[in-house]
mmCIF file of C-alpha atoms and ligand atoms in Angstrom:
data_model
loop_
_atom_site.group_PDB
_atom_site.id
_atom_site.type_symbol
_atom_site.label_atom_id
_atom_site.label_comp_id
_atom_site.label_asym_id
_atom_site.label_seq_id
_atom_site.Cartn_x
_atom_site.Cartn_y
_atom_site.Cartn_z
ATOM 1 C CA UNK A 23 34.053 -14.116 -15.290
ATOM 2 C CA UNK A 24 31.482 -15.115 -17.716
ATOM 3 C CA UNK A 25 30.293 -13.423 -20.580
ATOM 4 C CA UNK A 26 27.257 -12.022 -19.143
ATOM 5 C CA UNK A 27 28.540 -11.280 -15.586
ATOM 6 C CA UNK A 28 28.868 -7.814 -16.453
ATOM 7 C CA UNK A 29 25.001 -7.177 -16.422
ATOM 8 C CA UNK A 30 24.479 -9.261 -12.679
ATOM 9 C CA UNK A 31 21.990 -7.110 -11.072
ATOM 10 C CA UNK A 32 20.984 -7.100 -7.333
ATOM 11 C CA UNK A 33 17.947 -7.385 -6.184
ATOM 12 C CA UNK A 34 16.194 -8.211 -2.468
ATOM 13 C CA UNK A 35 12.948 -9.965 -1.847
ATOM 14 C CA UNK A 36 10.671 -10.840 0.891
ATOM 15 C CA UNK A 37 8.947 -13.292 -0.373
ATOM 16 C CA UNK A 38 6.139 -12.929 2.288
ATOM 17 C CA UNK A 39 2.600 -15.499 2.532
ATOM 18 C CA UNK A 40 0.615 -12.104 2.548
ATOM 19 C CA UNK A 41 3.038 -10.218 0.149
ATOM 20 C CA UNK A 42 6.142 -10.034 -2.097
ATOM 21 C CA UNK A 43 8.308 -7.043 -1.587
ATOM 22 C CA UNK A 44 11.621 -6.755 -4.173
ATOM 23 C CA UNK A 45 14.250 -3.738 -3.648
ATOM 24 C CA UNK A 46 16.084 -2.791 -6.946
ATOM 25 C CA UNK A 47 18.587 -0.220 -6.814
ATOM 26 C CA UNK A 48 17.728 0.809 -2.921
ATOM 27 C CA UNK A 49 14.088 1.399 -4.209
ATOM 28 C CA UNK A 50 11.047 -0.613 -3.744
ATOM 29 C CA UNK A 51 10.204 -1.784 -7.097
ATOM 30 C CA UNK A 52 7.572 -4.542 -6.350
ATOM 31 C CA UNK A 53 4.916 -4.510 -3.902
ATOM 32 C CA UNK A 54 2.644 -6.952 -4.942
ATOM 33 C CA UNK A 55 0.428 -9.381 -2.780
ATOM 34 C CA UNK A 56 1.758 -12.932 -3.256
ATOM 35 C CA UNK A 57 -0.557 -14.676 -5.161
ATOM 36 C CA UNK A 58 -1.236 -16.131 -9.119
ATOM 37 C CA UNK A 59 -4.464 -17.375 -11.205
ATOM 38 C CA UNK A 60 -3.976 -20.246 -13.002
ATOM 39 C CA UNK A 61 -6.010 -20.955 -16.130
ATOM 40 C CA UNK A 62 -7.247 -24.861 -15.235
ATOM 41 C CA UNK A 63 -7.299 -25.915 -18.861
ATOM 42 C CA UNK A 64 -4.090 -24.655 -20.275
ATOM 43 C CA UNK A 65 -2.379 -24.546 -16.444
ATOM 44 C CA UNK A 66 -0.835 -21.433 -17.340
ATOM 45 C CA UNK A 67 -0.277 -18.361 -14.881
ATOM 46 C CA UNK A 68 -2.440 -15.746 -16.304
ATOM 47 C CA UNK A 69 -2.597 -13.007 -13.761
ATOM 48 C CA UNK A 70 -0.602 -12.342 -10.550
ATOM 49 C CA UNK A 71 -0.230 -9.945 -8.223
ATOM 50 C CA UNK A 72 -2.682 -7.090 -7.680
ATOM 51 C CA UNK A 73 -4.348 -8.294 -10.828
ATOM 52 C CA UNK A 74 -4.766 -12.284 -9.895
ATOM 53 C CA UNK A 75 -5.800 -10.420 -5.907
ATOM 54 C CA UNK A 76 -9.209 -9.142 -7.888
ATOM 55 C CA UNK A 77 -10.135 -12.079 -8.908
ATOM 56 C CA UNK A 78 -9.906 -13.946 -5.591
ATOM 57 C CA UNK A 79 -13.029 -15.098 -4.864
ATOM 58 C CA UNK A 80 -14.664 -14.211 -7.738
ATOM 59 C CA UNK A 81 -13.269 -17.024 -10.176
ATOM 60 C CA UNK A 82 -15.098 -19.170 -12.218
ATOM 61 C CA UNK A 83 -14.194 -23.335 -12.798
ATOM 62 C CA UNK A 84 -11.537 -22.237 -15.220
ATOM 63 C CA UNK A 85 -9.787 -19.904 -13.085
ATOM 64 C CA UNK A 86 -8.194 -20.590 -9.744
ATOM 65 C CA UNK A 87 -6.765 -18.122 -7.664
ATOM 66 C CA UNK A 88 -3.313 -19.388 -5.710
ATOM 67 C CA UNK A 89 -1.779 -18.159 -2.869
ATOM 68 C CA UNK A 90 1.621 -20.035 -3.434
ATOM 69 C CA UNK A 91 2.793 -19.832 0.289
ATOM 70 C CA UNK A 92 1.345 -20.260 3.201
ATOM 71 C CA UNK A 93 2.471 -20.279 7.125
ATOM 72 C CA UNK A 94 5.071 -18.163 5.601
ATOM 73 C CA UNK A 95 6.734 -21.204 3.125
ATOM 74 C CA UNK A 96 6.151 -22.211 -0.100
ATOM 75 C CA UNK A 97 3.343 -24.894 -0.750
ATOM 76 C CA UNK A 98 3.114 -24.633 -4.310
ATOM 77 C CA UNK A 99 6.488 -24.565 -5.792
ATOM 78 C CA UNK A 100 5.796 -24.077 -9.742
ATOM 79 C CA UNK A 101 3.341 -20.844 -8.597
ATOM 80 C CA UNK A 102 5.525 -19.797 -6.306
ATOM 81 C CA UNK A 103 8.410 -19.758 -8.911
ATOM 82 C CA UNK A 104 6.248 -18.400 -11.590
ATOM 83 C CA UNK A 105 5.233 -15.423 -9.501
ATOM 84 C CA UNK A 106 8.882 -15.213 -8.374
ATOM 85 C CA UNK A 107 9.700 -14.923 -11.879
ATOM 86 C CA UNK A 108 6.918 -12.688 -13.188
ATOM 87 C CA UNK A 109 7.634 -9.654 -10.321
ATOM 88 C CA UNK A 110 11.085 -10.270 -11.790
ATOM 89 C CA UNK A 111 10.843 -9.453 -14.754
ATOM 90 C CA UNK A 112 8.514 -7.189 -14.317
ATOM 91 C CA UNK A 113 10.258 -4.888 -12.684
ATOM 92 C CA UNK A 114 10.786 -1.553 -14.777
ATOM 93 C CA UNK A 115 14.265 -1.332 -14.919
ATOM 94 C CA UNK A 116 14.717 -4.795 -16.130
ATOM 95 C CA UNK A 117 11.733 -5.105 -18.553
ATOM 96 C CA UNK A 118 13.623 -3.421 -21.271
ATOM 97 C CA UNK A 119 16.206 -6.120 -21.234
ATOM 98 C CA UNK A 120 16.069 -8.401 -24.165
ATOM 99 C CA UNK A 121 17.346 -11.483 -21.415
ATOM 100 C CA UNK A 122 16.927 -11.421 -17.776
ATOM 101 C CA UNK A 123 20.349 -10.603 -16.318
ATOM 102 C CA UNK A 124 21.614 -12.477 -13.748
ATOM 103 C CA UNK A 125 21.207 -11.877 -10.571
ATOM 104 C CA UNK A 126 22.552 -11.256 -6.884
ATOM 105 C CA UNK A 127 20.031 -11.855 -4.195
ATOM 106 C CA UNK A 128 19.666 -11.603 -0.773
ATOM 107 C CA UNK A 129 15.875 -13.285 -0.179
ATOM 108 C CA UNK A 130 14.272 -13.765 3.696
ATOM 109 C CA UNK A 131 13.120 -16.506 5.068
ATOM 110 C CA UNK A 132 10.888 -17.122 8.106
ATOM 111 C CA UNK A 133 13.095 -18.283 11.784
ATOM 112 C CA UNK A 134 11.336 -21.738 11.680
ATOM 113 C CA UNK A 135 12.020 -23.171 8.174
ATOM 114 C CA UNK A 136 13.526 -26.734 7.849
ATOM 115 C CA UNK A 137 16.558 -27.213 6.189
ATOM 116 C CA UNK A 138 14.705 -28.728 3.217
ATOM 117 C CA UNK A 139 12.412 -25.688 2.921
ATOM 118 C CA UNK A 140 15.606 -23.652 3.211
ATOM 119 C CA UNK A 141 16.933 -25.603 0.080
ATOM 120 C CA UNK A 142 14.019 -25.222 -1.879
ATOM 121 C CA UNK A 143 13.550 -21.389 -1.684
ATOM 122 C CA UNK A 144 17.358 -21.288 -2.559
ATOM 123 C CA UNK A 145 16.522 -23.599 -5.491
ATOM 124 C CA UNK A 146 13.847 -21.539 -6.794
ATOM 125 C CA UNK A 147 16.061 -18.115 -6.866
ATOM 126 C CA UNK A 148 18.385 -20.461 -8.466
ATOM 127 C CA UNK A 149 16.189 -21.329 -11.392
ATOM 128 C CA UNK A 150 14.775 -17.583 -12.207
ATOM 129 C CA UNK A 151 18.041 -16.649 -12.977
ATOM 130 C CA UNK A 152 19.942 -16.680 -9.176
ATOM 131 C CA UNK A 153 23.824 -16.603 -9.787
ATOM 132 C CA UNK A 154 24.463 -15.868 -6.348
ATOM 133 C CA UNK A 155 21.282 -16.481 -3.542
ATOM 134 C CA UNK A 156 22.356 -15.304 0.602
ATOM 135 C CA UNK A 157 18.955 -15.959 2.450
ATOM 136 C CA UNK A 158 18.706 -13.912 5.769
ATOM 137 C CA UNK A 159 15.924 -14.810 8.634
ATOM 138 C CA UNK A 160 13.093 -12.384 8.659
ATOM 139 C CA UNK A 161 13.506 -11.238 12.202
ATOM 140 C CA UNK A 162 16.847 -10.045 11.623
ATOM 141 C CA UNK A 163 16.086 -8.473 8.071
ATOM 142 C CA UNK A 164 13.410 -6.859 10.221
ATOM 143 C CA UNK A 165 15.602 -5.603 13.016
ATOM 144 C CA UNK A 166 17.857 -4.085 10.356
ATOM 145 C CA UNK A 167 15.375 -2.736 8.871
ATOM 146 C CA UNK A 168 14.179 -0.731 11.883
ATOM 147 C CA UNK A 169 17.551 0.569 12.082
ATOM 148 C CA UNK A 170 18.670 -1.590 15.600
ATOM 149 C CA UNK A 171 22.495 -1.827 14.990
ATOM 150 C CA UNK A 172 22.562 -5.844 15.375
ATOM 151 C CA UNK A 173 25.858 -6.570 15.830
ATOM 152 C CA UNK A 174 26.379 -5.414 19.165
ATOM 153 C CA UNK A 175 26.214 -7.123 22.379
ATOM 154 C CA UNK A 176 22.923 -5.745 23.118
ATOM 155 C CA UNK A 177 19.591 -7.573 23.163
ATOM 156 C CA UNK A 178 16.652 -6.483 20.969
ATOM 157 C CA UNK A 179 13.286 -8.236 21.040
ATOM 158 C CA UNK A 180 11.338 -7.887 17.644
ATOM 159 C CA UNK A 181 8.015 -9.165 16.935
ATOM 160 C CA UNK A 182 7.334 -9.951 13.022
ATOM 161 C CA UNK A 183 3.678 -10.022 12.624
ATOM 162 C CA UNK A 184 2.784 -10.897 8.966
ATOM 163 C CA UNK A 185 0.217 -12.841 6.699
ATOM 164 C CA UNK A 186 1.151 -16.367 7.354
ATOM 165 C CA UNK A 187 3.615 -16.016 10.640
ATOM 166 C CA UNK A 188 4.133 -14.284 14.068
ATOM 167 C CA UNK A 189 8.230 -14.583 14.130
ATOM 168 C CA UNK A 190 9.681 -13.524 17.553
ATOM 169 C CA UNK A 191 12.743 -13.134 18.348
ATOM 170 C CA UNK A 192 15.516 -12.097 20.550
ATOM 171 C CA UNK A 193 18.926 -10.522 18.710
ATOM 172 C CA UNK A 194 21.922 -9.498 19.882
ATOM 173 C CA UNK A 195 26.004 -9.425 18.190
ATOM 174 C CA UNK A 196 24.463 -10.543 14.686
ATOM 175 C CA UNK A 197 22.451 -13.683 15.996
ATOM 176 C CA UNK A 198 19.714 -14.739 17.160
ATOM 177 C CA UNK A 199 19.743 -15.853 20.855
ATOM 178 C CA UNK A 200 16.314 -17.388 21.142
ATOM 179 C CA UNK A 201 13.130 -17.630 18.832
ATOM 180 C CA UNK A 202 9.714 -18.900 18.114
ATOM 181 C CA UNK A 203 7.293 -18.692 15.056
ATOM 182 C CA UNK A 204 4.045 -19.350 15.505
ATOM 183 C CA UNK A 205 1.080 -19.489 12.564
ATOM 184 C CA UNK A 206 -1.226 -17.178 14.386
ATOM 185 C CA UNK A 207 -0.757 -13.708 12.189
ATOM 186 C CA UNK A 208 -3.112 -11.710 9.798
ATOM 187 C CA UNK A 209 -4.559 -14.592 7.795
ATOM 188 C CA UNK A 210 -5.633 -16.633 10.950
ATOM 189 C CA UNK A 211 -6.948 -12.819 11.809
ATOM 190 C CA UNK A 212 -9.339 -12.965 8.901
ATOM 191 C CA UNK A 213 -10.381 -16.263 8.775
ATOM 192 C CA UNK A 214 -11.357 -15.296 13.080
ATOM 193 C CA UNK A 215 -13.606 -12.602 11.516
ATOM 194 C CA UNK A 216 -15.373 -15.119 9.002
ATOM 195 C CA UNK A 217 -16.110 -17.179 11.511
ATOM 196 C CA UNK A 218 -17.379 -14.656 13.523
ATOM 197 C CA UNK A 219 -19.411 -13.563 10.746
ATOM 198 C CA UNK A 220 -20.992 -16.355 10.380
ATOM 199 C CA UNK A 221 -21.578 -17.405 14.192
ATOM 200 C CA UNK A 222 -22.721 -13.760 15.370
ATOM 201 C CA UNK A 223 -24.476 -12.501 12.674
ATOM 202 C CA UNK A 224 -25.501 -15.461 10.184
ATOM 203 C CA UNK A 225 -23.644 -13.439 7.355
ATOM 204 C CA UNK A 226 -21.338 -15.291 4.753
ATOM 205 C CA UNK A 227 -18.319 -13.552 3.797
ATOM 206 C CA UNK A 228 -15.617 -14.156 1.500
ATOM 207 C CA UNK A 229 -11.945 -13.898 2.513
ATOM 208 C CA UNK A 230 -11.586 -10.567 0.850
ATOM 209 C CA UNK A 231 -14.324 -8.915 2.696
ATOM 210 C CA UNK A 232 -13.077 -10.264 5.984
ATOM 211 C CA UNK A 233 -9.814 -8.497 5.540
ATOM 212 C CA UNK A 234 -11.190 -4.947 4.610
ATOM 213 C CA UNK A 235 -12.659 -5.760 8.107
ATOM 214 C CA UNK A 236 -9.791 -6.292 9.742
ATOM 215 C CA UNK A 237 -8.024 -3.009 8.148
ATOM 216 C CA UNK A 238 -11.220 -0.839 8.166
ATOM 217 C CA UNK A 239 -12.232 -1.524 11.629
ATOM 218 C CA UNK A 240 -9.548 -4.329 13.243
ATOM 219 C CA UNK A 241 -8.605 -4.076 16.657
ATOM 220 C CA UNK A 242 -7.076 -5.829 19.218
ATOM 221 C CA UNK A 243 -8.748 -3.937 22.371
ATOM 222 C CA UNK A 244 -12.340 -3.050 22.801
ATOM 223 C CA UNK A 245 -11.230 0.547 24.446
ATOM 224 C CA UNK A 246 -9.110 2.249 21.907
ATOM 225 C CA UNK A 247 -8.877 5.918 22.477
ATOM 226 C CA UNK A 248 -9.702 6.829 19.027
ATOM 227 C CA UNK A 249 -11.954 4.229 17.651
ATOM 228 C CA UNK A 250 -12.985 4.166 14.030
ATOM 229 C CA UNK A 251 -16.384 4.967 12.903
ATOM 230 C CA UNK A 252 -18.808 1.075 12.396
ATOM 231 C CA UNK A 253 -18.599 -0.489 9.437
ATOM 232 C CA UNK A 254 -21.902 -1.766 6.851
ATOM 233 C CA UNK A 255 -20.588 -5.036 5.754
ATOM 234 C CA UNK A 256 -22.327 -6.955 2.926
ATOM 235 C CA UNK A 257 -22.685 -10.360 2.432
ATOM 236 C CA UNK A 258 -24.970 -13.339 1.986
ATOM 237 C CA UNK A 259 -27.587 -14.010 4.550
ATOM 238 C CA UNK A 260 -26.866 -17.738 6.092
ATOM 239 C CA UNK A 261 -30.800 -18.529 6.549
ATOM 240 C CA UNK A 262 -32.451 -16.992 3.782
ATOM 241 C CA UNK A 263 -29.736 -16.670 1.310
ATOM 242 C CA UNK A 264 -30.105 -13.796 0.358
ATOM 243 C CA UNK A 265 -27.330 -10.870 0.001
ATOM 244 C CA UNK A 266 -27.790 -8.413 3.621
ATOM 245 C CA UNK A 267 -25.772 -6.144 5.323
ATOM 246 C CA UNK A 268 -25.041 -5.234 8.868
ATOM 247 C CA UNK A 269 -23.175 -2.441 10.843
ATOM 248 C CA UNK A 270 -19.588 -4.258 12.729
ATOM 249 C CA UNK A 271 -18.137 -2.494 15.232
ATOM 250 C CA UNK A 272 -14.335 -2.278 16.008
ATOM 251 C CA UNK A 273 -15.399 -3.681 19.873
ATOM 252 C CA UNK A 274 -16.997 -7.283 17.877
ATOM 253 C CA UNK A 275 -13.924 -7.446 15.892
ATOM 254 C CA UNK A 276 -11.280 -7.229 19.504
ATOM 255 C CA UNK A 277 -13.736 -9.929 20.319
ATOM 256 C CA UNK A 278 -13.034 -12.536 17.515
ATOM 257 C CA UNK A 279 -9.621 -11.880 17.442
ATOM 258 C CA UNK A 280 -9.116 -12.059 20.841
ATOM 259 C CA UNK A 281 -7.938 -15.769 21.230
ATOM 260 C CA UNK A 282 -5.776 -15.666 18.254
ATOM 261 C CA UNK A 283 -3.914 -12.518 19.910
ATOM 262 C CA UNK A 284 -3.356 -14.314 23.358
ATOM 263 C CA UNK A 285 -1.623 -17.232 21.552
ATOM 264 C CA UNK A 286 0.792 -14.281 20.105
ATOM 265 C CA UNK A 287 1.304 -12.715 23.404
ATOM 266 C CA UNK A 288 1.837 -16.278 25.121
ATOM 267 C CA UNK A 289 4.186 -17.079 22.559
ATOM 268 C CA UNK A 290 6.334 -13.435 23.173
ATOM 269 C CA UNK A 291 6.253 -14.297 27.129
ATOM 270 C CA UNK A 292 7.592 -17.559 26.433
ATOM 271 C CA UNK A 293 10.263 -16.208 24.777
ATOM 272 C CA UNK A 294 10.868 -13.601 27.087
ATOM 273 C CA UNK A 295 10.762 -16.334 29.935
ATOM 274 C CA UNK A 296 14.404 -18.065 27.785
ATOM 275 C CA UNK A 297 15.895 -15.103 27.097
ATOM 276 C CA UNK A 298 19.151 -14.787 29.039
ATOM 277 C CA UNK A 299 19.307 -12.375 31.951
ATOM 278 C CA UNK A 300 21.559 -10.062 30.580
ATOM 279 C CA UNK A 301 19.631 -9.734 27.616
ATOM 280 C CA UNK A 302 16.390 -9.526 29.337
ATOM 281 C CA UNK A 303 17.921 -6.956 31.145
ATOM 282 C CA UNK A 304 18.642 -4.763 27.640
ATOM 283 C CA UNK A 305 15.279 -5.483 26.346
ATOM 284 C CA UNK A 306 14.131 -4.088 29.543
ATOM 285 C CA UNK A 307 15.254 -0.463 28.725
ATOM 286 C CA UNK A 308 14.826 -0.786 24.453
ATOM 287 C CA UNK A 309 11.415 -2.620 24.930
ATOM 288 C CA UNK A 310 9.748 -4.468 22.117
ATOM 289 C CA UNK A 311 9.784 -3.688 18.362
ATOM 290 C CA UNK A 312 6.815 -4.702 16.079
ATOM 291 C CA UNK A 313 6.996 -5.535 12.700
ATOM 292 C CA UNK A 314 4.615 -6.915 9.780
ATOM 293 C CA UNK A 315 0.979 -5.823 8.539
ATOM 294 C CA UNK A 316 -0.357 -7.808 11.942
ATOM 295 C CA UNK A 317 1.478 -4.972 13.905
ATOM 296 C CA UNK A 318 -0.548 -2.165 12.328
ATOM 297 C CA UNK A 319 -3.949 -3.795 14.300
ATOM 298 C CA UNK A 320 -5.445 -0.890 16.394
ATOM 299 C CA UNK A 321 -4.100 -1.130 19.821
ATOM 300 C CA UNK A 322 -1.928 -4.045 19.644
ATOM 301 C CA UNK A 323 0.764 -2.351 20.531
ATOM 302 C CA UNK A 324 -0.920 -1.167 23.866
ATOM 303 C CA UNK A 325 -2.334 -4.840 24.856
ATOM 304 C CA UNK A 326 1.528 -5.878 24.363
ATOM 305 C CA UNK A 327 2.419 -3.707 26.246
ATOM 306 C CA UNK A 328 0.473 -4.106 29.429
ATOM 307 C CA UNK A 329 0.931 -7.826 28.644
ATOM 308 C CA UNK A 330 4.298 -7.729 29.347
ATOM 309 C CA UNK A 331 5.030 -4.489 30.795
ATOM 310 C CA UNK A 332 7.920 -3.284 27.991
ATOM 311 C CA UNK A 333 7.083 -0.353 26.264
ATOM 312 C CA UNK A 334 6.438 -1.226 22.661
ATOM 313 C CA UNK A 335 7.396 0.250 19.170
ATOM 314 C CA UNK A 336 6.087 -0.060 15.949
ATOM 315 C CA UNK A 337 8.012 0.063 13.151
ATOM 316 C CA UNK A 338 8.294 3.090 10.799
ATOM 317 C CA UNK A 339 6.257 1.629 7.238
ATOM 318 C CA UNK A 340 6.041 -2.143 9.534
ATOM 319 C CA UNK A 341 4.783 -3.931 6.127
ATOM 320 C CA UNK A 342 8.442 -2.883 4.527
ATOM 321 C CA UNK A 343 10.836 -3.144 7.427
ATOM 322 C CA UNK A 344 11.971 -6.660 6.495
ATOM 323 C CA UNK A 345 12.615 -5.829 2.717
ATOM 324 C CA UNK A 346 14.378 -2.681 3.633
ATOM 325 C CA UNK A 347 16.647 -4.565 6.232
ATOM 326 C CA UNK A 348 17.099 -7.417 3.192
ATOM 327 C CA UNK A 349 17.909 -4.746 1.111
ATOM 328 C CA UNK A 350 20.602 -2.869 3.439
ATOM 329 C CA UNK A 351 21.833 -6.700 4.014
ATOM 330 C CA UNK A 352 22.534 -6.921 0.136
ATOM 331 C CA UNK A 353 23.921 -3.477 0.318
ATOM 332 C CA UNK A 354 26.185 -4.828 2.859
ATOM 333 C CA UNK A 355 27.222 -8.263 1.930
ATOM 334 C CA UNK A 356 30.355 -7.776 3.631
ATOM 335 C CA UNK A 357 29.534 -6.428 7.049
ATOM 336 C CA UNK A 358 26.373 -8.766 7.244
ATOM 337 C CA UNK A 359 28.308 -11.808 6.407
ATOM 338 C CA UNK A 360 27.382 -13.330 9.494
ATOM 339 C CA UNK A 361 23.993 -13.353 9.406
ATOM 340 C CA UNK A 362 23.535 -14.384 5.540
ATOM 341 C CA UNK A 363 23.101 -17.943 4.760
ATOM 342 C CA UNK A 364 24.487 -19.293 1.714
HETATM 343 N N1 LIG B 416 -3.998 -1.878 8.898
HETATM 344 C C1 LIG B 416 -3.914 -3.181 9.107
HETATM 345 N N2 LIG B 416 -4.439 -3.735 10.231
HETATM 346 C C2 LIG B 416 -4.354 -5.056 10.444
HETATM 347 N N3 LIG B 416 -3.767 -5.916 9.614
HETATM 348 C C3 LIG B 416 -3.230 -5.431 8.480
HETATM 349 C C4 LIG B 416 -3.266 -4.041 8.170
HETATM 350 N N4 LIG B 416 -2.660 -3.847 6.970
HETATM 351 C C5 LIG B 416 -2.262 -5.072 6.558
HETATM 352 N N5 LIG B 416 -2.591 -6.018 7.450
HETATM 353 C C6 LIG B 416 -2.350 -7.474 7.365
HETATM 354 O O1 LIG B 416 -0.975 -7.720 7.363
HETATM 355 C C7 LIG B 416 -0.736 -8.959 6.699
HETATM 356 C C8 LIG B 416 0.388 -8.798 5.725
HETATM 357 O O2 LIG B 416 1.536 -8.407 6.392
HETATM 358 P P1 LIG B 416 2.964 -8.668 5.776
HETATM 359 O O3 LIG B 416 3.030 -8.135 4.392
HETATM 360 O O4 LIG B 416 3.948 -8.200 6.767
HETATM 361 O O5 LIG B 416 2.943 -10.267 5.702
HETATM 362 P P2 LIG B 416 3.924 -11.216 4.894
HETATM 363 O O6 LIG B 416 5.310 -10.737 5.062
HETATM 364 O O7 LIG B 416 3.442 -11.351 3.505
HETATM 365 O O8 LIG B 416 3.679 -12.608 5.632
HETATM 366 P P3 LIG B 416 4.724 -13.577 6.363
HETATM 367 O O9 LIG B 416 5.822 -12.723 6.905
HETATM 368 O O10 LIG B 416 3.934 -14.249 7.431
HETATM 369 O O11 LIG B 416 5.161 -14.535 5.315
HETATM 370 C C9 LIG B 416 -2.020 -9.339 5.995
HETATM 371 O O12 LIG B 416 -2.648 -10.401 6.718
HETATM 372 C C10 LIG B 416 -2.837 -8.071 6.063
HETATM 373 O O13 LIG B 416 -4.222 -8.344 6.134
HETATM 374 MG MG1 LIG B 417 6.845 -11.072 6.354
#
């Protein structure tokens, strides 16, 4: 035991393309959206987080906004390990440290990362101070998180609907039987309403804007029950240039997102189609769980549901479930053994 073992702290993280979660003492102590600004002359990090998310879109040359991950993996390895490192130490318990302790951590990773990608997430933790790094698949940190008990020899469909990813799969005794990640999730969702934007109403609007459409007035049916109120949305006119507004409805935004939501539902009845009869049979009676910012779409649930004919849960708080199941996983080293990768 080294001389600094003593102060090894544990921490969890899902380190998410939309947003970085981190569990500290059972408690969510960063919930930040993943991204950095880089200062282009000096290249250093001079904002992240909620701070570097106001400035997206509203940089000048010498700032850059960067969303180190993307499809739910890292494409920009010195962000990604700055911001890493950053929510790390910026975490209140820790910031009165005079070194950064070392550290236990349990960190998820999307179903349909490579080997190499695996290595280089590992390596990261490694360098910001990880003494001891278990990663754990996102669909399982999410079915723990829900509170499915996954070692037993029951199946449990979850669908992980995030920034970057759709992760689906089937669970049952601590692995996972069958699986498929697609990149159809909430970015793909906004970039659907730009373009729609653009094509239906000749209005130009940044990413930014395109997601407060998606949360203000998102939906993935154009008959919800209880639809919200239109939306003015402000932008810059495509013909004259000028800045305009118009009123969106939640029934325009079902119809850009509509393609984009059939790919997600094909993908979940393909996987239903290889999932072994006797768990079919399971998910049958337990039905579907739903996980991730994507699942929180108006009516989602519902066009699931009739999709496949499963009734179809959403999970309690779905843009934490996967950081609470990684952080009941480091809890738990021992009894999740299994399903940690080391
Ligand atoms: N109310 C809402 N309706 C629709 N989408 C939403 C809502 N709230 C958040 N989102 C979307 O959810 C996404 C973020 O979800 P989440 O934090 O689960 O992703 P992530 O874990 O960072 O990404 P990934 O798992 O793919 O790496 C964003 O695209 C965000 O726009
Ligand atoms: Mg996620």
């Amino acid at each position: 035991m080294g001389f600094f073992d003593f102060m090894t702290e544990d921490i969890a993280i899902d380190l998410g393309t939309a947003n970085t979660l981190i569990i500290h003492n059972d408690k969510v102590v960063i919930d930040s959206p993943s991204i950095v600004a880089r200062d282009r002359i000096s290249g250093k990090i001079i904002a992240v987080g909620k701070e570097a998310n106001m400035m997206q879109g509203k940089t000048h040359e010498n700032i850059k906004t960067i969303r180190p991950l993307k499809d739910g993996v890292i494409a920009d390895f010195d962000a990604s390990e700055k911001m890493i490192s950053m929510l790390i130490k910026s975490i209140p318990a820790l910031k009165k440290r005079m070194f950064t302790p070392a550290l236990r951590m349990v960190v998820c990773i999307p179903s349909g990362i490579t080997e190499v990608e695996m290595r280089a997430v590992k390596e990261s933790c490694e360098r910001v101070n990880g003494k001891e790094v278990y990663l754990i698949h996102e669909p399982m940190a999410a079915a723990i998180g829900i509170g499915i008990d996954i070692m037993q020899p029951k199946g449990n469909m979850i669908v992980d609907i995030g920034g970057g990813t759709t992760e689906i799969a089937v669970i049952a005794l601590g692995g996972i039987v069958c699986d498929k990640s697609v990149k159809i999730a909430g970015d793909v969702f906004t970039n659907d309403i730009v373009y729609y934007m653009r094509t239906q109403h000749n209005l130009f609007v940044g990413e930014s804007t395109a997601e407060k459409i998606k949360i203000q007035v998102g939906a993935a049916i154009e008959d919800l029950e209880t639809p919200p109120e239109e939306m003015s949305v402000q932008g810059r006119d495509l013909l004259t240039g000028k800045p305009k507004q118009v009123a969106v409805s939640y029934r325009e935004i079902a119809k850009a997102l509509d393609k984009s939501i059939q790919r997600i539902e094909d993908a979940v009845m393909e996987t239903l189609s290889q999932t072994p009869p006797e768990l079919a049979a399971d998910i049958y009676n337990t039905g579907i769980y739903l996980a991730g910012g994507g699942s929180m779409l108006r009516g989602l649930d519902k066009r699931i549901s009739q999709k496949t004919d499963l009734p179809v849960y959403i999970a309690e708080d779905p843009l934490r479930a996967v950081v609470r199941g990684t952080g009941m996983a480091l809890k738990n080293l021992g009894k999740f053994k299994s399903v940690l990768i080391k």
